[in-house]
Amino acid sequence: MSVFIPMSLLSMTPPNLAEAVLAESVSSLALFYDEGCPACRFYSRRVRLQATLGQLQLIDVRAEPHYAQLLAGAGYQIEQGMVLRVADSWYGGANALQMLALLSSRSNVFNRFNFWLFKSPRRAKVWYPVLRSARNSLLWLLRLPKI
């Protein structure tokens, strides 16, 4: 389901209103990411959450750019990293990867490695900028524009 919000109204919305609009338009377990980025696509398709949590809704912000505007209104820059919604909480960048790691099922090698790498807030904050720089380099090499 897509929500249309005029840009003039969006620029005037305070962060809590932008979050409320986002919350109404997505499930309580949603990951906002860039499907155009091969690394983001690989990660989002392989992370498996615990079965009791339900299905993770994947939202490609490149294909639905209105979400980038809503996220920006809520204080999240999608170019700075993925954004995760879990119930009424929002996580961006390293915090999103750490939360995904903690919620992961550890059912395969990828998810066990993801858990090991990002379960610690300190480790997530160290590795996330490295991975984001690699992502930016990859987008540059592939000549993909920013969102």
Short mmCIF file of N, CA and C in Angstrom, two decimals:
data_model
loop_
_atom_site.label_atom_id
_atom_site.label_comp_id
_atom_site.label_asym_id
_atom_site.label_seq_id
_atom_site.Cartn_x
_atom_site.Cartn_y
_atom_site.Cartn_z
N MET A 1 0.84 -1.17 0.00
CA MET A 1 0.00 0.00 0.00
C MET A 1 0.89 1.24 0.00
N SER A 2 0.62 2.15 -0.90
CA SER A 2 1.38 3.39 -0.99
C SER A 2 0.57 4.53 -0.43
N VAL A 3 1.28 5.45 0.17
CA VAL A 3 0.64 6.63 0.74
C VAL A 3 1.20 7.83 0.01
N PHE A 4 0.33 8.69 -0.52
CA PHE A 4 0.78 9.90 -1.19
C PHE A 4 0.65 11.07 -0.23
N ILE A 5 1.76 11.78 -0.07
CA ILE A 5 1.76 12.97 0.77
C ILE A 5 2.38 14.09 -0.06
N PRO A 6 1.68 15.20 -0.25
CA PRO A 6 2.25 16.31 -1.01
C PRO A 6 3.57 16.78 -0.39
N MET A 7 4.53 17.11 -1.23
CA MET A 7 5.85 17.54 -0.75
C MET A 7 5.74 18.77 0.14
N SER A 8 4.82 19.68 -0.17
CA SER A 8 4.69 20.89 0.65
C SER A 8 4.26 20.54 2.07
N LEU A 9 3.37 19.57 2.21
CA LEU A 9 2.93 19.14 3.54
C LEU A 9 4.04 18.37 4.24
N LEU A 10 4.75 17.55 3.48
CA LEU A 10 5.81 16.73 4.05
C LEU A 10 6.91 17.59 4.65
N SER A 11 7.26 18.68 3.97
CA SER A 11 8.34 19.53 4.49
C SER A 11 7.94 20.23 5.78
N MET A 12 6.66 20.30 6.07
CA MET A 12 6.20 20.98 7.27
C MET A 12 5.90 20.02 8.41
N THR A 13 6.00 18.72 8.17
CA THR A 13 5.63 17.76 9.20
C THR A 13 6.76 17.56 10.20
N PRO A 14 6.46 17.58 11.49
CA PRO A 14 7.47 17.27 12.49
C PRO A 14 7.80 15.78 12.45
N PRO A 15 8.97 15.39 12.97
CA PRO A 15 9.37 13.99 12.90
C PRO A 15 8.33 13.00 13.43
N ASN A 16 7.65 13.31 14.51
CA ASN A 16 6.69 12.35 15.05
C ASN A 16 5.51 12.15 14.11
N LEU A 17 5.11 13.16 13.37
CA LEU A 17 4.03 13.02 12.40
C LEU A 17 4.50 12.19 11.21
N ALA A 18 5.73 12.42 10.75
CA ALA A 18 6.28 11.63 9.65
C ALA A 18 6.36 10.16 10.06
N GLU A 19 6.80 9.89 11.29
CA GLU A 19 6.84 8.51 11.77
C GLU A 19 5.44 7.91 11.82
N ALA A 20 4.47 8.69 12.22
CA ALA A 20 3.09 8.19 12.29
C ALA A 20 2.58 7.84 10.90
N VAL A 21 2.88 8.66 9.91
CA VAL A 21 2.46 8.37 8.53
C VAL A 21 3.16 7.11 8.04
N LEU A 22 4.44 6.99 8.33
CA LEU A 22 5.18 5.78 7.96
C LEU A 22 4.57 4.55 8.62
N ALA A 23 4.29 4.66 9.90
CA ALA A 23 3.76 3.53 10.66
C ALA A 23 2.42 3.07 10.09
N GLU A 24 1.61 3.99 9.62
CA GLU A 24 0.31 3.63 9.05
C GLU A 24 0.46 2.93 7.70
N SER A 25 1.56 3.17 6.99
CA SER A 25 1.69 2.66 5.64
C SER A 25 2.48 1.36 5.54
N VAL A 26 3.10 0.91 6.62
CA VAL A 26 3.90 -0.32 6.57
C VAL A 26 3.55 -1.22 7.75
N SER A 27 3.97 -2.48 7.64
CA SER A 27 3.71 -3.42 8.73
C SER A 27 4.59 -3.09 9.92
N SER A 28 4.35 -3.75 11.02
CA SER A 28 5.11 -3.47 12.24
C SER A 28 6.51 -4.07 12.20
N LEU A 29 6.84 -4.80 11.16
CA LEU A 29 8.17 -5.36 10.97
C LEU A 29 8.57 -5.09 9.52
N ALA A 30 9.29 -3.98 9.31
CA ALA A 30 9.60 -3.55 7.95
C ALA A 30 11.04 -3.07 7.85
N LEU A 31 11.66 -3.37 6.72
CA LEU A 31 13.03 -2.94 6.44
C LEU A 31 13.01 -2.07 5.19
N PHE A 32 13.47 -0.83 5.32
CA PHE A 32 13.60 0.10 4.20
C PHE A 32 15.03 0.01 3.71
N TYR A 33 15.24 -0.27 2.42
CA TYR A 33 16.58 -0.47 1.89
C TYR A 33 16.60 -0.09 0.41
N ASP A 34 17.78 -0.19 -0.20
CA ASP A 34 17.99 0.15 -1.61
C ASP A 34 18.17 -1.14 -2.42
N GLU A 35 17.13 -1.56 -3.10
CA GLU A 35 17.17 -2.78 -3.93
C GLU A 35 18.17 -2.64 -5.07
N GLY A 36 18.45 -1.41 -5.51
CA GLY A 36 19.39 -1.19 -6.60
C GLY A 36 20.82 -1.50 -6.22
N CYS A 37 21.12 -1.48 -4.95
CA CYS A 37 22.46 -1.79 -4.46
C CYS A 37 22.60 -3.30 -4.31
N PRO A 38 23.54 -3.92 -5.02
CA PRO A 38 23.68 -5.38 -4.92
C PRO A 38 23.96 -5.87 -3.49
N ALA A 39 24.73 -5.12 -2.71
CA ALA A 39 25.03 -5.54 -1.34
C ALA A 39 23.78 -5.47 -0.46
N CYS A 40 23.01 -4.40 -0.61
CA CYS A 40 21.77 -4.26 0.17
C CYS A 40 20.77 -5.34 -0.22
N ARG A 41 20.67 -5.61 -1.52
CA ARG A 41 19.75 -6.64 -2.02
C ARG A 41 20.15 -8.01 -1.47
N PHE A 42 21.46 -8.32 -1.51
CA PHE A 42 21.95 -9.60 -1.00
C PHE A 42 21.61 -9.75 0.48
N TYR A 43 21.92 -8.72 1.26
CA TYR A 43 21.68 -8.78 2.70
C TYR A 43 20.19 -8.95 3.01
N SER A 44 19.36 -8.11 2.42
CA SER A 44 17.94 -8.12 2.76
C SER A 44 17.25 -9.43 2.37
N ARG A 45 17.75 -10.08 1.34
CA ARG A 45 17.14 -11.35 0.91
C ARG A 45 17.62 -12.54 1.72
N ARG A 46 18.73 -12.38 2.42
CA ARG A 46 19.28 -13.52 3.15
C ARG A 46 19.05 -13.49 4.65
N VAL A 47 18.78 -12.32 5.20
CA VAL A 47 18.54 -12.25 6.64
C VAL A 47 17.21 -12.94 6.93
N ARG A 48 17.23 -13.83 7.88
CA ARG A 48 16.04 -14.58 8.28
C ARG A 48 15.77 -14.29 9.74
N LEU A 49 14.57 -13.84 10.02
CA LEU A 49 14.20 -13.54 11.39
C LEU A 49 13.55 -14.75 12.04
N GLN A 50 13.51 -14.75 13.35
CA GLN A 50 12.88 -15.84 14.08
C GLN A 50 11.44 -15.97 13.63
N ALA A 51 10.98 -17.19 13.45
CA ALA A 51 9.65 -17.45 12.91
C ALA A 51 8.55 -16.81 13.76
N THR A 52 8.75 -16.70 15.05
CA THR A 52 7.71 -16.15 15.92
C THR A 52 7.48 -14.66 15.69
N LEU A 53 8.41 -14.00 15.02
CA LEU A 53 8.29 -12.56 14.80
C LEU A 53 7.38 -12.21 13.62
N GLY A 54 7.17 -13.15 12.73
CA GLY A 54 6.37 -12.87 11.55
C GLY A 54 7.23 -12.54 10.35
N GLN A 55 6.59 -12.11 9.29
CA GLN A 55 7.26 -11.81 8.03
C GLN A 55 7.83 -10.40 8.03
N LEU A 56 9.06 -10.28 7.60
CA LEU A 56 9.71 -8.98 7.45
C LEU A 56 9.28 -8.38 6.11
N GLN A 57 8.68 -7.20 6.15
CA GLN A 57 8.28 -6.51 4.93
C GLN A 57 9.50 -5.76 4.40
N LEU A 58 9.90 -6.06 3.16
CA LEU A 58 11.02 -5.39 2.53
C LEU A 58 10.49 -4.26 1.65
N ILE A 59 10.99 -3.06 1.88
CA ILE A 59 10.53 -1.90 1.12
C ILE A 59 11.71 -1.28 0.39
N ASP A 60 11.65 -1.36 -0.94
CA ASP A 60 12.69 -0.82 -1.80
C ASP A 60 12.44 0.68 -1.97
N VAL A 61 13.26 1.47 -1.31
CA VAL A 61 13.08 2.91 -1.33
C VAL A 61 13.45 3.50 -2.69
N ARG A 62 14.30 2.82 -3.45
CA ARG A 62 14.64 3.31 -4.79
C ARG A 62 13.41 3.22 -5.70
N ALA A 63 12.62 2.16 -5.56
CA ALA A 63 11.43 1.98 -6.38
C ALA A 63 10.26 2.82 -5.87
N GLU A 64 10.26 3.13 -4.59
CA GLU A 64 9.18 3.92 -3.99
C GLU A 64 9.79 5.12 -3.26
N PRO A 65 10.24 6.13 -4.03
CA PRO A 65 10.99 7.25 -3.44
C PRO A 65 10.21 8.09 -2.43
N HIS A 66 8.89 7.99 -2.43
CA HIS A 66 8.14 8.76 -1.42
C HIS A 66 8.51 8.31 -0.01
N TYR A 67 8.95 7.05 0.12
CA TYR A 67 9.39 6.59 1.44
C TYR A 67 10.67 7.30 1.87
N ALA A 68 11.54 7.63 0.92
CA ALA A 68 12.76 8.36 1.28
C ALA A 68 12.40 9.71 1.88
N GLN A 69 11.39 10.37 1.33
CA GLN A 69 10.96 11.66 1.85
C GLN A 69 10.34 11.51 3.25
N LEU A 70 9.52 10.47 3.41
CA LEU A 70 8.92 10.22 4.73
C LEU A 70 9.99 9.90 5.76
N LEU A 71 10.96 9.08 5.38
CA LEU A 71 12.04 8.73 6.31
C LEU A 71 12.85 9.97 6.67
N ALA A 72 13.12 10.81 5.68
CA ALA A 72 13.87 12.05 5.95
C ALA A 72 13.08 12.94 6.92
N GLY A 73 11.76 12.99 6.74
CA GLY A 73 10.93 13.77 7.65
C GLY A 73 10.95 13.23 9.07
N ALA A 74 11.21 11.92 9.20
CA ALA A 74 11.29 11.29 10.51
C ALA A 74 12.72 11.30 11.06
N GLY A 75 13.65 11.89 10.30
CA GLY A 75 15.03 12.01 10.79
C GLY A 75 15.98 10.93 10.31
N TYR A 76 15.60 10.14 9.31
CA TYR A 76 16.46 9.07 8.80
C TYR A 76 16.85 9.36 7.36
N GLN A 77 18.13 9.31 7.07
CA GLN A 77 18.63 9.50 5.71
C GLN A 77 18.95 8.11 5.14
N ILE A 78 18.18 7.68 4.16
CA ILE A 78 18.34 6.34 3.61
C ILE A 78 19.72 6.14 2.99
N GLU A 79 20.35 7.22 2.53
CA GLU A 79 21.71 7.10 2.00
C GLU A 79 22.72 6.79 3.11
N GLN A 80 22.35 7.05 4.35
CA GLN A 80 23.23 6.76 5.47
C GLN A 80 23.02 5.35 6.00
N GLY A 81 22.01 4.65 5.51
CA GLY A 81 21.82 3.27 5.92
C GLY A 81 20.38 2.83 5.92
N MET A 82 20.23 1.53 6.08
CA MET A 82 18.91 0.91 6.15
C MET A 82 18.15 1.45 7.37
N VAL A 83 16.83 1.34 7.29
CA VAL A 83 15.98 1.73 8.41
C VAL A 83 15.05 0.55 8.70
N LEU A 84 14.94 0.21 9.96
CA LEU A 84 14.14 -0.93 10.39
C LEU A 84 13.05 -0.45 11.34
N ARG A 85 11.85 -0.95 11.10
CA ARG A 85 10.75 -0.70 12.05
C ARG A 85 10.43 -2.02 12.73
N VAL A 86 10.43 -2.02 14.05
CA VAL A 86 10.01 -3.17 14.84
C VAL A 86 8.97 -2.65 15.83
N ALA A 87 7.72 -3.03 15.60
CA ALA A 87 6.59 -2.53 16.39
C ALA A 87 6.57 -1.01 16.33
N ASP A 88 6.69 -0.33 17.46
CA ASP A 88 6.66 1.13 17.47
C ASP A 88 8.04 1.75 17.55
N SER A 89 9.08 0.95 17.35
CA SER A 89 10.45 1.45 17.43
C SER A 89 11.08 1.51 16.05
N TRP A 90 11.95 2.49 15.85
CA TRP A 90 12.63 2.71 14.58
C TRP A 90 14.13 2.66 14.82
N TYR A 91 14.86 2.01 13.88
CA TYR A 91 16.31 1.88 14.00
C TYR A 91 16.93 2.22 12.65
N GLY A 92 18.02 2.95 12.67
CA GLY A 92 18.70 3.31 11.44
C GLY A 92 20.15 2.91 11.46
N GLY A 93 20.71 2.61 10.29
CA GLY A 93 22.13 2.32 10.15
C GLY A 93 22.61 1.14 10.97
N ALA A 94 23.65 1.39 11.77
CA ALA A 94 24.25 0.33 12.60
C ALA A 94 23.24 -0.24 13.59
N ASN A 95 22.37 0.61 14.11
CA ASN A 95 21.35 0.13 15.05
C ASN A 95 20.38 -0.82 14.37
N ALA A 96 20.05 -0.55 13.11
CA ALA A 96 19.16 -1.44 12.35
C ALA A 96 19.82 -2.80 12.14
N LEU A 97 21.10 -2.80 11.77
CA LEU A 97 21.78 -4.08 11.56
C LEU A 97 21.93 -4.85 12.87
N GLN A 98 22.19 -4.13 13.95
CA GLN A 98 22.30 -4.83 15.23
C GLN A 98 20.96 -5.46 15.62
N MET A 99 19.87 -4.72 15.45
CA MET A 99 18.56 -5.26 15.79
C MET A 99 18.21 -6.45 14.90
N LEU A 100 18.51 -6.36 13.61
CA LEU A 100 18.27 -7.49 12.70
C LEU A 100 19.07 -8.71 13.14
N ALA A 101 20.30 -8.48 13.57
CA ALA A 101 21.14 -9.60 14.04
C ALA A 101 20.54 -10.24 15.28
N LEU A 102 20.07 -9.42 16.21
CA LEU A 102 19.49 -9.95 17.44
C LEU A 102 18.19 -10.69 17.19
N LEU A 103 17.44 -10.28 16.18
CA LEU A 103 16.17 -10.93 15.85
C LEU A 103 16.32 -12.09 14.88
N SER A 104 17.53 -12.30 14.37
CA SER A 104 17.73 -13.32 13.33
C SER A 104 17.59 -14.73 13.90
N SER A 105 17.30 -15.65 12.99
CA SER A 105 17.04 -17.03 13.39
C SER A 105 18.31 -17.85 13.60
N ARG A 106 19.41 -17.42 13.02
CA ARG A 106 20.67 -18.17 13.06
C ARG A 106 20.51 -19.55 12.46
N SER A 107 19.63 -19.64 11.45
CA SER A 107 19.29 -20.91 10.82
C SER A 107 20.29 -21.35 9.76
N ASN A 108 21.17 -20.46 9.35
CA ASN A 108 22.15 -20.82 8.33
C ASN A 108 23.45 -20.07 8.60
N VAL A 109 24.46 -20.34 7.79
CA VAL A 109 25.77 -19.75 8.01
C VAL A 109 25.71 -18.23 7.92
N PHE A 110 24.99 -17.70 6.95
CA PHE A 110 24.90 -16.25 6.82
C PHE A 110 24.32 -15.61 8.07
N ASN A 111 23.22 -16.13 8.57
CA ASN A 111 22.57 -15.54 9.74
C ASN A 111 23.39 -15.73 11.02
N ARG A 112 24.11 -16.83 11.14
CA ARG A 112 25.00 -16.99 12.30
C ARG A 112 26.14 -15.99 12.25
N PHE A 113 26.72 -15.79 11.06
CA PHE A 113 27.79 -14.81 10.90
C PHE A 113 27.25 -13.40 11.16
N ASN A 114 26.08 -13.09 10.62
CA ASN A 114 25.44 -11.79 10.83
C ASN A 114 25.24 -11.54 12.33
N PHE A 115 24.78 -12.55 13.05
CA PHE A 115 24.58 -12.42 14.49
C PHE A 115 25.90 -12.15 15.20
N TRP A 116 26.91 -12.93 14.85
CA TRP A 116 28.22 -12.76 15.48
C TRP A 116 28.78 -11.37 15.22
N LEU A 117 28.67 -10.89 13.98
CA LEU A 117 29.27 -9.62 13.60
C LEU A 117 28.55 -8.42 14.20
N PHE A 118 27.22 -8.46 14.26
CA PHE A 118 26.47 -7.27 14.64
C PHE A 118 25.75 -7.35 15.99
N LYS A 119 25.91 -8.43 16.75
CA LYS A 119 25.19 -8.52 18.03
C LYS A 119 25.68 -7.49 19.04
N SER A 120 26.92 -7.11 18.95
CA SER A 120 27.49 -6.12 19.86
C SER A 120 27.29 -4.71 19.28
N PRO A 121 26.76 -3.78 20.08
CA PRO A 121 26.61 -2.41 19.58
C PRO A 121 27.94 -1.80 19.15
N ARG A 122 28.98 -2.09 19.89
CA ARG A 122 30.30 -1.55 19.57
C ARG A 122 30.78 -2.09 18.22
N ARG A 123 30.65 -3.40 18.03
CA ARG A 123 31.09 -4.01 16.78
C ARG A 123 30.26 -3.49 15.60
N ALA A 124 28.97 -3.32 15.81
CA ALA A 124 28.10 -2.81 14.75
C ALA A 124 28.51 -1.39 14.37
N LYS A 125 28.82 -0.56 15.37
CA LYS A 125 29.21 0.83 15.09
C LYS A 125 30.57 0.92 14.41
N VAL A 126 31.43 -0.06 14.63
CA VAL A 126 32.74 -0.09 13.97
C VAL A 126 32.59 -0.57 12.52
N TRP A 127 31.86 -1.64 12.32
CA TRP A 127 31.77 -2.24 10.99
C TRP A 127 30.80 -1.55 10.05
N TYR A 128 29.77 -0.92 10.58
CA TYR A 128 28.77 -0.33 9.70
C TYR A 128 29.34 0.76 8.78
N PRO A 129 30.15 1.69 9.27
CA PRO A 129 30.72 2.69 8.36
C PRO A 129 31.60 2.07 7.27
N VAL A 130 32.30 0.99 7.60
CA VAL A 130 33.12 0.29 6.61
C VAL A 130 32.22 -0.29 5.51
N LEU A 131 31.15 -0.93 5.92
CA LEU A 131 30.22 -1.52 4.95
C LEU A 131 29.51 -0.44 4.14
N ARG A 132 29.16 0.68 4.78
CA ARG A 132 28.51 1.77 4.06
C ARG A 132 29.46 2.37 3.02
N SER A 133 30.74 2.50 3.36
CA SER A 133 31.72 3.00 2.39
C SER A 133 31.88 2.03 1.22
N ALA A 134 31.88 0.74 1.52
CA ALA A 134 31.95 -0.26 0.45
C ALA A 134 30.72 -0.16 -0.44
N ARG A 135 29.56 0.04 0.16
CA ARG A 135 28.32 0.20 -0.61
C ARG A 135 28.41 1.43 -1.52
N ASN A 136 28.86 2.55 -0.97
CA ASN A 136 28.97 3.77 -1.77
C ASN A 136 29.95 3.59 -2.92
N SER A 137 31.04 2.89 -2.68
CA SER A 137 32.01 2.60 -3.75
C SER A 137 31.39 1.71 -4.81
N LEU A 138 30.64 0.72 -4.38
CA LEU A 138 29.98 -0.18 -5.32
C LEU A 138 28.97 0.58 -6.18
N LEU A 139 28.19 1.45 -5.57
CA LEU A 139 27.23 2.26 -6.34
C LEU A 139 27.96 3.15 -7.33
N TRP A 140 29.09 3.71 -6.93
CA TRP A 140 29.87 4.56 -7.82
C TRP A 140 30.40 3.74 -9.01
N LEU A 141 30.94 2.55 -8.73
CA LEU A 141 31.45 1.70 -9.80
C LEU A 141 30.36 1.28 -10.78
N LEU A 142 29.17 1.03 -10.25
CA LEU A 142 28.04 0.62 -11.09
C LEU A 142 27.33 1.82 -11.71
N ARG A 143 27.80 3.03 -11.38
CA ARG A 143 27.20 4.27 -11.89
C ARG A 143 25.72 4.41 -11.55
N LEU A 144 25.37 3.94 -10.34
CA LEU A 144 24.01 4.08 -9.87
C LEU A 144 23.88 5.39 -9.11
N PRO A 145 22.86 6.19 -9.43
CA PRO A 145 22.69 7.45 -8.70
C PRO A 145 22.20 7.20 -7.28
N LYS A 146 22.43 8.19 -6.43
CA LYS A 146 21.90 8.10 -5.07
C LYS A 146 20.39 8.21 -5.14
N ILE A 147 19.74 7.76 -4.08
CA ILE A 147 18.27 7.78 -4.05
C ILE A 147 17.81 9.22 -3.90
#
